[in-house]
mmCIF file of C-alpha atoms in Angstrom:
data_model
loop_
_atom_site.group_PDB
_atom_site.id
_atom_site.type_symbol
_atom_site.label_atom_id
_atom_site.label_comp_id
_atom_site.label_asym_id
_atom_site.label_seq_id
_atom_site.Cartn_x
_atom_site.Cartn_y
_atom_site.Cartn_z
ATOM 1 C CA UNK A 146 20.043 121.626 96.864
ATOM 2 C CA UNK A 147 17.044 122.513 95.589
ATOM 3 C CA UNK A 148 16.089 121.722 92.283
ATOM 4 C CA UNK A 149 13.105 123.542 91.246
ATOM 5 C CA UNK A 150 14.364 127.034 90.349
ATOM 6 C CA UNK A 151 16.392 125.404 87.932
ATOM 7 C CA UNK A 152 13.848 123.803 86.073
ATOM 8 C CA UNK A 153 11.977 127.091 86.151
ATOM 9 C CA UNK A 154 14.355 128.742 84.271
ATOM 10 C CA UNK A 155 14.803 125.821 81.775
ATOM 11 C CA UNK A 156 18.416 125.423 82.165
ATOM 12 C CA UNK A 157 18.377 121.999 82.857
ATOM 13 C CA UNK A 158 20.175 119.225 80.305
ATOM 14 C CA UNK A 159 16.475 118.528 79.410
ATOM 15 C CA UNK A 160 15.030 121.701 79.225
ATOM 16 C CA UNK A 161 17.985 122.982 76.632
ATOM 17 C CA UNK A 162 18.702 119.383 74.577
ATOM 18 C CA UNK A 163 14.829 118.067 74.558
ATOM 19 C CA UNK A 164 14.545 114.774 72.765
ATOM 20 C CA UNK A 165 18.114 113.413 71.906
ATOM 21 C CA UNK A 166 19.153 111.889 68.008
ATOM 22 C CA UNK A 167 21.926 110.424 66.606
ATOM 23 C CA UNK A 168 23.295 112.448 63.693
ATOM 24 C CA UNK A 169 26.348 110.912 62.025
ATOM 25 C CA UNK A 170 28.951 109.608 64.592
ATOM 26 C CA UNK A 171 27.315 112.560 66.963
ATOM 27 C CA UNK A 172 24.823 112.254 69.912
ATOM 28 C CA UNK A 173 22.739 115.438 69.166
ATOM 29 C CA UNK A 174 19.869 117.585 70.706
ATOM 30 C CA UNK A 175 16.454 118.434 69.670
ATOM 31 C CA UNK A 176 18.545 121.459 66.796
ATOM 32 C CA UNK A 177 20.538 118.530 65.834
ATOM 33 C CA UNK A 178 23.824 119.833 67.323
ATOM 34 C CA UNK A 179 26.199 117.319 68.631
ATOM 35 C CA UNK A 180 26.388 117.287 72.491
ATOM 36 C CA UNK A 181 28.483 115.284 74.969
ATOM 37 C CA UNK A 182 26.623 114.382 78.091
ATOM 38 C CA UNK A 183 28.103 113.562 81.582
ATOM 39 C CA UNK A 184 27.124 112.287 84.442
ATOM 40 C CA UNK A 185 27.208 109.358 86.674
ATOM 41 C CA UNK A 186 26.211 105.281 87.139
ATOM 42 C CA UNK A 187 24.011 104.065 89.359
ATOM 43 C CA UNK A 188 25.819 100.682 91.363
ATOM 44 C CA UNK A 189 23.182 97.641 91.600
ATOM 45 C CA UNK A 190 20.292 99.034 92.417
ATOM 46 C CA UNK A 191 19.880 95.563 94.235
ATOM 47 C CA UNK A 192 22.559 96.584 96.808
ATOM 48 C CA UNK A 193 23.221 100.513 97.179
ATOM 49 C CA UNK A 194 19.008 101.843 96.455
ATOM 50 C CA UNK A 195 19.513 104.048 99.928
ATOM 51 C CA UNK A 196 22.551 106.298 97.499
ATOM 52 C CA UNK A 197 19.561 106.925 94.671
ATOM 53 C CA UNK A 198 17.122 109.356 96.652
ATOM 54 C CA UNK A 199 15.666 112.747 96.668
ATOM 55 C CA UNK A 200 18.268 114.708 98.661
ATOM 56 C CA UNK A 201 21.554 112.332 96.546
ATOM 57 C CA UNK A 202 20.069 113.299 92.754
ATOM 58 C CA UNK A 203 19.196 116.657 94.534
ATOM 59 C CA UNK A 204 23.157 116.966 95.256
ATOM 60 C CA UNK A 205 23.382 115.357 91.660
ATOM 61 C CA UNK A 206 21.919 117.473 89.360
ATOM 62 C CA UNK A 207 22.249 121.162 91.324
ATOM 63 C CA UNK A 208 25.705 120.879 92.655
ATOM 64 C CA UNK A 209 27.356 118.207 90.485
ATOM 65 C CA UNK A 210 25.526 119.852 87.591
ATOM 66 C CA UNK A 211 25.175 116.141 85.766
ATOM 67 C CA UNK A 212 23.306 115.608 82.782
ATOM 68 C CA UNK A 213 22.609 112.159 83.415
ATOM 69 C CA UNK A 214 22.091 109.402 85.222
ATOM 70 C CA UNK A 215 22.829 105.905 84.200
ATOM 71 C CA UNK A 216 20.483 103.312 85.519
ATOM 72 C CA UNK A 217 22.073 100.439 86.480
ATOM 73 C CA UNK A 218 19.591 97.461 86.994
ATOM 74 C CA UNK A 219 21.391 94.514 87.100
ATOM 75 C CA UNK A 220 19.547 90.850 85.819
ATOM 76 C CA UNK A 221 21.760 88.495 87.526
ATOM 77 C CA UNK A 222 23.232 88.883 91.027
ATOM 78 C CA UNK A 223 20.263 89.120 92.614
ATOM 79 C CA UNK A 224 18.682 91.549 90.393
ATOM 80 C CA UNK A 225 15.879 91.710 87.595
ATOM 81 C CA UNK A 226 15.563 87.590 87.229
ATOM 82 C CA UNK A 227 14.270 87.694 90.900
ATOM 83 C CA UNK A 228 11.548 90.055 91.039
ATOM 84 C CA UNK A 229 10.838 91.526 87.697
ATOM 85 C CA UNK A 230 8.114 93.742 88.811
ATOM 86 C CA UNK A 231 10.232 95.412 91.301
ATOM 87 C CA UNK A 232 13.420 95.846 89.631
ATOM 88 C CA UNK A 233 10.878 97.730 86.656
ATOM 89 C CA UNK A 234 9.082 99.867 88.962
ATOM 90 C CA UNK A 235 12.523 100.640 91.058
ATOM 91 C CA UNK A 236 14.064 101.684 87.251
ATOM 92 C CA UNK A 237 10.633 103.711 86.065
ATOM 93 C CA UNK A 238 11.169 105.261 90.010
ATOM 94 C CA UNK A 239 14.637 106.195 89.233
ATOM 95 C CA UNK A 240 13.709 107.587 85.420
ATOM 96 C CA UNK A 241 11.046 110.149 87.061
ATOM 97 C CA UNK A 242 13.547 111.703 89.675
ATOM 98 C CA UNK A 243 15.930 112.296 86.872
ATOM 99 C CA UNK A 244 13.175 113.835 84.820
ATOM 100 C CA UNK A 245 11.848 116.174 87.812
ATOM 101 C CA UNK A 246 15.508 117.431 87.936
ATOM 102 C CA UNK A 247 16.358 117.906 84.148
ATOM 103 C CA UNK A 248 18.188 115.137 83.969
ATOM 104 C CA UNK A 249 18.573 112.056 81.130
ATOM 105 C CA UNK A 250 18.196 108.584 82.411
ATOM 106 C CA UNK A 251 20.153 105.981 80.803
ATOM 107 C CA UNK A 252 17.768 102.335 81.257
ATOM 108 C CA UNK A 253 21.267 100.162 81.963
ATOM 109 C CA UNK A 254 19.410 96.395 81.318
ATOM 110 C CA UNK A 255 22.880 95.384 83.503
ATOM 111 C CA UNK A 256 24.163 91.661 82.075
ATOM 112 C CA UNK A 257 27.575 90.912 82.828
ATOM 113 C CA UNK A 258 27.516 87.188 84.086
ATOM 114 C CA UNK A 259 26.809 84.854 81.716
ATOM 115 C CA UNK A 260 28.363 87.412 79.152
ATOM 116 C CA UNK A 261 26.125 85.656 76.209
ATOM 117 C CA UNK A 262 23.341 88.271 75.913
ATOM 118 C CA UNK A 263 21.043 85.787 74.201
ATOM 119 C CA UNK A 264 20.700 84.301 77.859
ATOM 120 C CA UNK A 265 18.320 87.378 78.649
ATOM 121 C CA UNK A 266 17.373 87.412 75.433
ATOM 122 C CA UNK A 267 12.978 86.808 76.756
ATOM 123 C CA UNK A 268 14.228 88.895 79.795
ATOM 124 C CA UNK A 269 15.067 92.142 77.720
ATOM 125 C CA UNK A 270 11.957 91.711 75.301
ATOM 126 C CA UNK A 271 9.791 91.957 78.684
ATOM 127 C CA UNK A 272 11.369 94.210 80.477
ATOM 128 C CA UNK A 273 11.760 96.461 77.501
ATOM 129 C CA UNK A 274 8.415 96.119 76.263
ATOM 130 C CA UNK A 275 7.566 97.788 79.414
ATOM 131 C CA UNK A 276 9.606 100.821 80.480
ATOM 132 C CA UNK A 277 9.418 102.076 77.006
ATOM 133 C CA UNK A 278 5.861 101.597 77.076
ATOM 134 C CA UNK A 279 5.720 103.511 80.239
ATOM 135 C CA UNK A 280 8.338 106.261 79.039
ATOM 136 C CA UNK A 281 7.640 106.723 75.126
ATOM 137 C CA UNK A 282 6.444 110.121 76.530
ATOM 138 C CA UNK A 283 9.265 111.351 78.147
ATOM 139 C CA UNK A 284 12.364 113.005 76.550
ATOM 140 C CA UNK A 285 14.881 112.018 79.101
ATOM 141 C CA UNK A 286 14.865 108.481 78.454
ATOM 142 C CA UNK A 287 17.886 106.554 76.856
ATOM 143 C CA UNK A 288 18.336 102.911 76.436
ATOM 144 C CA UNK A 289 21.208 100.754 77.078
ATOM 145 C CA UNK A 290 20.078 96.970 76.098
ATOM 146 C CA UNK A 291 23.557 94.927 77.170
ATOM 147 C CA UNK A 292 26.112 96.007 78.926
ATOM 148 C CA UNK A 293 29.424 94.029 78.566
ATOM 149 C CA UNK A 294 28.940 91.293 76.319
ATOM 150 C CA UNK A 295 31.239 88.431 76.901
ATOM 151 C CA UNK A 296 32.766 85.209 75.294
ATOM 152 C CA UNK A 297 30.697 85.620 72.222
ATOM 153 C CA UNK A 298 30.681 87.102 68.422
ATOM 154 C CA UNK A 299 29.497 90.547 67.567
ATOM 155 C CA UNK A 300 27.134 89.094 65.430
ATOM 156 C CA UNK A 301 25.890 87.651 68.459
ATOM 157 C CA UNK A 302 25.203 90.873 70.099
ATOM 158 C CA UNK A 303 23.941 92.539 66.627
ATOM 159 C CA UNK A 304 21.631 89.414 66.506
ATOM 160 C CA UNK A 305 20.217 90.384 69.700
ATOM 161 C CA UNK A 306 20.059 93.835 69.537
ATOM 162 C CA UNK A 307 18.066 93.207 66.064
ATOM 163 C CA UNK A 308 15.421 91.458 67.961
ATOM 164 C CA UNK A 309 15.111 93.818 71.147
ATOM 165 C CA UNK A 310 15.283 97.631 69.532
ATOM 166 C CA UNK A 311 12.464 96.680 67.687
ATOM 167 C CA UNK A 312 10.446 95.816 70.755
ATOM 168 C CA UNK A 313 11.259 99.369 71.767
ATOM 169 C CA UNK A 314 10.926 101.043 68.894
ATOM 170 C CA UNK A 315 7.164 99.578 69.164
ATOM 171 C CA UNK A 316 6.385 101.960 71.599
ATOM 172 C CA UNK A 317 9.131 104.891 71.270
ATOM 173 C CA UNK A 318 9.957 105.238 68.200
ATOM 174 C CA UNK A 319 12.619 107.888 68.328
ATOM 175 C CA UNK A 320 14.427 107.183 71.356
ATOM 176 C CA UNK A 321 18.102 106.612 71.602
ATOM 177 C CA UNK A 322 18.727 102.873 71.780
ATOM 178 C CA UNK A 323 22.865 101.794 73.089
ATOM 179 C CA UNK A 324 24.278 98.834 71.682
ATOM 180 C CA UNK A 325 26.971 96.851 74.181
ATOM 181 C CA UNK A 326 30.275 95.912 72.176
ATOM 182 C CA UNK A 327 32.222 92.475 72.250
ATOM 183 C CA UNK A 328 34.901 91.647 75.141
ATOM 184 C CA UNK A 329 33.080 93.281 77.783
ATOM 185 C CA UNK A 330 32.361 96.849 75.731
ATOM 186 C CA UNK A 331 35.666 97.106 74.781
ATOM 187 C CA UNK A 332 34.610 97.734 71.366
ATOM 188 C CA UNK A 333 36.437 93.528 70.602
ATOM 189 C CA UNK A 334 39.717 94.980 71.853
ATOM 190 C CA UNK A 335 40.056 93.073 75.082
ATOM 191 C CA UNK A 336 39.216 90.071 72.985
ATOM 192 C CA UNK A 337 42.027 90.587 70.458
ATOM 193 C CA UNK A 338 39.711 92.404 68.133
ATOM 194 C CA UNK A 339 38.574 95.736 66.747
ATOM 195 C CA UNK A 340 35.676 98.420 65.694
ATOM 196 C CA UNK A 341 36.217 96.853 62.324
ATOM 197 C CA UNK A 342 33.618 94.226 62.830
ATOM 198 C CA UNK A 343 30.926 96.749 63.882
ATOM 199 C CA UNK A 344 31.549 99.333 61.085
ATOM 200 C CA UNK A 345 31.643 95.855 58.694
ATOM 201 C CA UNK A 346 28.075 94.663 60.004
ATOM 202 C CA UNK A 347 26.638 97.243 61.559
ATOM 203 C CA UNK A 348 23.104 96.912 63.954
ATOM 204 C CA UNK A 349 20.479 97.419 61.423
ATOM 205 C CA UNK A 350 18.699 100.146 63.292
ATOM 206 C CA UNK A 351 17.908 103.785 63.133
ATOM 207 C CA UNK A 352 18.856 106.391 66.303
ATOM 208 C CA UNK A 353 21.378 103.576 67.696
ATOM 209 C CA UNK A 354 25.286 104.156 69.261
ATOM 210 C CA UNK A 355 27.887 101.375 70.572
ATOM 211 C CA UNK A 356 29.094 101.019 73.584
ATOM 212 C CA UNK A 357 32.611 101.843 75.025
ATOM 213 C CA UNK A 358 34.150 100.882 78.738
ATOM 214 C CA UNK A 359 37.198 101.476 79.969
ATOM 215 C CA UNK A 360 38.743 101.414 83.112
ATOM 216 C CA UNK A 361 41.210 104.228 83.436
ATOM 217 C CA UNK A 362 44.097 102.139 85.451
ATOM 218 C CA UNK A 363 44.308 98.927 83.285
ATOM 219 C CA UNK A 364 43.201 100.236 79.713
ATOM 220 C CA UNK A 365 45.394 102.833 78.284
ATOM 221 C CA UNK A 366 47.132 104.149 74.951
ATOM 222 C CA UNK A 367 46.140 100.850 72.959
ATOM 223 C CA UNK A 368 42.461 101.162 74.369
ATOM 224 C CA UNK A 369 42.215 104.868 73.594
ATOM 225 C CA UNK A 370 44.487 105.257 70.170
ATOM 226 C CA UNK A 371 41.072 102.468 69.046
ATOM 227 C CA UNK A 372 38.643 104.904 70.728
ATOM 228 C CA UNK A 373 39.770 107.339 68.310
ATOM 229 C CA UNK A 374 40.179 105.532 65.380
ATOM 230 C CA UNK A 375 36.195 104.295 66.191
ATOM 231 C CA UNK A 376 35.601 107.497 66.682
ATOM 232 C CA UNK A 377 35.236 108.891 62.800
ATOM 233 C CA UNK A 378 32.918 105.849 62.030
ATOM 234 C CA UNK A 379 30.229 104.843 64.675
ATOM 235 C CA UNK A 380 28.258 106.580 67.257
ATOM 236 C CA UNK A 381 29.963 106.013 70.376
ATOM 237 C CA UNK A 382 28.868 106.416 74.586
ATOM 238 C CA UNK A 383 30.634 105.433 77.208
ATOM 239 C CA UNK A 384 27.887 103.980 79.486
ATOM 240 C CA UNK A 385 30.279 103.198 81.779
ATOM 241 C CA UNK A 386 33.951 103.929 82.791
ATOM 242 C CA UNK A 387 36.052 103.991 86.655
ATOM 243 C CA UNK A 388 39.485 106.094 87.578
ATOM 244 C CA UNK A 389 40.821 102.620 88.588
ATOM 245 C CA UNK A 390 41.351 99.197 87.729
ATOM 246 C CA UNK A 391 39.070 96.780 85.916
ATOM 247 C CA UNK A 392 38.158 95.298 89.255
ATOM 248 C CA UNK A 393 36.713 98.187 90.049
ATOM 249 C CA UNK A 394 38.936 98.605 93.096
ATOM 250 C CA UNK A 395 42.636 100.649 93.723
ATOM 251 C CA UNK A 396 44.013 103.757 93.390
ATOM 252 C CA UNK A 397 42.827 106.250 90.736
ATOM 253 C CA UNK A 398 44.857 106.746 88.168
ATOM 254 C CA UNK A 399 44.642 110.615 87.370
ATOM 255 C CA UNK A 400 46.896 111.110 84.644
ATOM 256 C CA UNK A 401 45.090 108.053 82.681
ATOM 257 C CA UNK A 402 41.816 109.111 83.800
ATOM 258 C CA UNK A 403 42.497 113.255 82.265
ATOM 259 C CA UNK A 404 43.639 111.926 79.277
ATOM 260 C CA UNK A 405 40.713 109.611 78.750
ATOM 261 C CA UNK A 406 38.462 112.447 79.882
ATOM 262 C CA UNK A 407 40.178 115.367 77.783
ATOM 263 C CA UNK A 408 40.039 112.550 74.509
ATOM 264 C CA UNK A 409 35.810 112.154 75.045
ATOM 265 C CA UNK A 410 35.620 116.100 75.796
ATOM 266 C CA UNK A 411 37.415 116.262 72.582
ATOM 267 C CA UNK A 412 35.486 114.010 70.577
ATOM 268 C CA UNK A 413 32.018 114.771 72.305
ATOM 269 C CA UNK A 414 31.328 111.136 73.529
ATOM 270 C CA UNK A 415 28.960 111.055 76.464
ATOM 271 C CA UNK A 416 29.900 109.355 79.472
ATOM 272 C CA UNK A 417 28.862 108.055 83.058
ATOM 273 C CA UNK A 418 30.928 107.149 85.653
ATOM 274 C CA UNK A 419 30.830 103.940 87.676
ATOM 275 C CA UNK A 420 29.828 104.745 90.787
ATOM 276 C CA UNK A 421 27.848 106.686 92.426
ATOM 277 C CA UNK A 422 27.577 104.596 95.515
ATOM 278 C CA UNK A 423 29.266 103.995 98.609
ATOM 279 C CA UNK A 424 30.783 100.874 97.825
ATOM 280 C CA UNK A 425 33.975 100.128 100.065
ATOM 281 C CA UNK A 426 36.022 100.110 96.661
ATOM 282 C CA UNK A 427 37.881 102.614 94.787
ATOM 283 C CA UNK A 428 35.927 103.663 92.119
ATOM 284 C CA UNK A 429 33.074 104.447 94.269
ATOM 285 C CA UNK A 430 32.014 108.234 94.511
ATOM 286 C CA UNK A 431 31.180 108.521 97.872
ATOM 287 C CA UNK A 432 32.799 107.490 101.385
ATOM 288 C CA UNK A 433 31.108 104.441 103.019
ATOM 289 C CA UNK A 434 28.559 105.182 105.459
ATOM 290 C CA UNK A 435 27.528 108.383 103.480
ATOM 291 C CA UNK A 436 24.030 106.396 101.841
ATOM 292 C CA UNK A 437 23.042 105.291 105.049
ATOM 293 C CA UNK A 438 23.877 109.038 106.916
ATOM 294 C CA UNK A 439 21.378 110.733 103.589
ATOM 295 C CA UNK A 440 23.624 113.888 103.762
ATOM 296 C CA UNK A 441 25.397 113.913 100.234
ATOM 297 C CA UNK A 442 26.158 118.001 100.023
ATOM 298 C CA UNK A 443 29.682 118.960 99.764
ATOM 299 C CA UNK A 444 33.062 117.056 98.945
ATOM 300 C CA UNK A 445 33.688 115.906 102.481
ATOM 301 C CA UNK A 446 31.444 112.448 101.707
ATOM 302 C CA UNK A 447 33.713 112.000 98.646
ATOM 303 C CA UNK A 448 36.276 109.601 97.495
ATOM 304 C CA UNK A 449 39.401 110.737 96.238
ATOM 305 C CA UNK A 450 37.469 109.175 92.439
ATOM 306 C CA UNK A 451 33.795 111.116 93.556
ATOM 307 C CA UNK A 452 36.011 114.587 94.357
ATOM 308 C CA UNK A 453 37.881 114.221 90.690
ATOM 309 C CA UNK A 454 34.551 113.623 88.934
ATOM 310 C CA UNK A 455 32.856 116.385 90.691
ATOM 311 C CA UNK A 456 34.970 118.387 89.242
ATOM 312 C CA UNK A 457 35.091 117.299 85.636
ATOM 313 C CA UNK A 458 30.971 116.581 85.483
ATOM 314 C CA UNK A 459 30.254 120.054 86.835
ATOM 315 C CA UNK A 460 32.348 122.506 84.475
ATOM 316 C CA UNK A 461 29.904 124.224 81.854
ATOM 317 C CA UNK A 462 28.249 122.233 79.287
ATOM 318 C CA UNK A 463 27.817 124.856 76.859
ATOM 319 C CA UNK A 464 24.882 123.145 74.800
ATOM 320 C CA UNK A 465 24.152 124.585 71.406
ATOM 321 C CA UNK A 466 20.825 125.931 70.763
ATOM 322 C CA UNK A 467 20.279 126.929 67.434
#
């Protein structure tokens, strides 16, 4: 598991892609060719920062063979709003093992509870301000500024987003910037509503996509059939997705899960799976105890959810390059 020969030979996601754009409805590389990255969520860093170590994103990036890793830094629940300076440096931490392994980071700024994202609103211009500061450098770096809005409008959430991108786009001005979607990143549809609002008032940004979560055993054919009607007319990542119910918890449901899967691969939208963590609950990757044992090789630590997305994460990319 070790990745330095890799990098060497500049076969990494990094190495090929470089700095990412948004080109029509497309997440593209550095030749502007639409790409579809894959990879896996972080759980609250809060809880689970023994799974998100050397020898784990080791196992991550060589044997998994992700492109990414989704950051998931929590502000409530014990997170961010408690010790700001820690939760930042434990993120830029995170960010700079992904980049010595090739790999994209995805800055998750994790709000959930109260589902208004205004709440954070001085929270996100802070914290913001400073990892993108710290990263403009770096080409790995993608940023995720809400994760399920809640309870509130979309013009809400595109009134927010219109006051934190530009705090980022102070300091890195061509970075990838991920807007969350109403009714919990459902793109409005577990709120009775639809992509229609977004394409109708869309985030007044450059470089920006939308988010899109699903969970694979509660949101099916309705969920997906507005996935691909989005699909045409906005950017769209899914930042964040499980094989089981909303809860997070229960069985995986695998033919749900391959047709969700097989719909992104077809429509190159990027995705990370929730979790990479040892969480005793179904959509975690790995079997409890394996964080705390640091051995994270092979499928015999996985989850029946961590052994199906092994498999789908690591098949060849195939990244354009001219």
């Amino acid at each position: 598991t070790w990745s330095w020969p890799l990098i060497a030979t500049g076969t990494t996601p990094v190495a090929i892609n470089g700095q990412l754009q948004v080109c029509g409805v497309n997440l593209c590389n550095q030749y502007g060719r639409p790409i579809q990255l894959r990879g896996m969520s972080t759980h609250g860093l809060q809880w689970f920062a023994n799974c998100y170590t050397d020898a784990s994103l080791d196992v991550l990036a060589n044997e998994w063979r992700s492109d990414l890793l989704r950051i998931s830094m929590y502000v409530q629940e014990q997170g961010y709003e408690t010790n700001p300076a820690g939760f930042t440096n434990q993120v830029n931490t995170l960010v700079d093992k992904a980049e010595a392994r090739g790999m994209y980071a995805l800055i998750d700024f994790h709000t959930l509870t109260p589902g208004d994202p205004m709440y954070n609103l001085d929270r996100a211009k802070t914290f913001f301000a400073n990892v993108s500061a710290r990263n403009a450098a770096k080409k790995n770096v993608i940023y995720e500024i809400t994760n399920e809005p809640n309870g509130v409008s979309w013009s809400t959430i595109r009134n927010y987003a219109e006051q934190v991108i530009p705090v980022i786009r102070a300091n890195d001005p061509d970075a990838v910037v991920i807007v969350g979607t109403r009714g919990w990143s459902s793109l409005g549809v577990s709120e009775g509503g639809n992509s229609d609002e977004i394409v109708n008032n869309p985030v007044r940004a450059q470089n920006i996509m939308y988010t899109f979560h699903f969970y694979a055993a509660s949101h099916k054919d309705n969920y997906r059939n507005e996935v691909q009607r989005a699909a045409s007319r906005l950017p769209l990542f899914v930042t964040e997705f499980g094989t089981v119910t909303y809860t997070g918890d229960g069985a995986v449901d695998t033919a749900s899960s391959n047709a969700w899967l097989d719909l992104l691969d077809r429509l190159k939208i990027s995705y990370a799976n929730w979790t990479l963590s040892d969480a005793p609950e179904g959509s975690a990757a790995l079997r409890p105890g394996t964080c705390a044992s640091g051995s994270f090789g092979g499928t015999s630590v996985l989850t029946e959810s961590g052994a199906f997305m092994r498999e789908r994460i690591r098949t060849a990319d195939n990244f354009p390059t001219s």
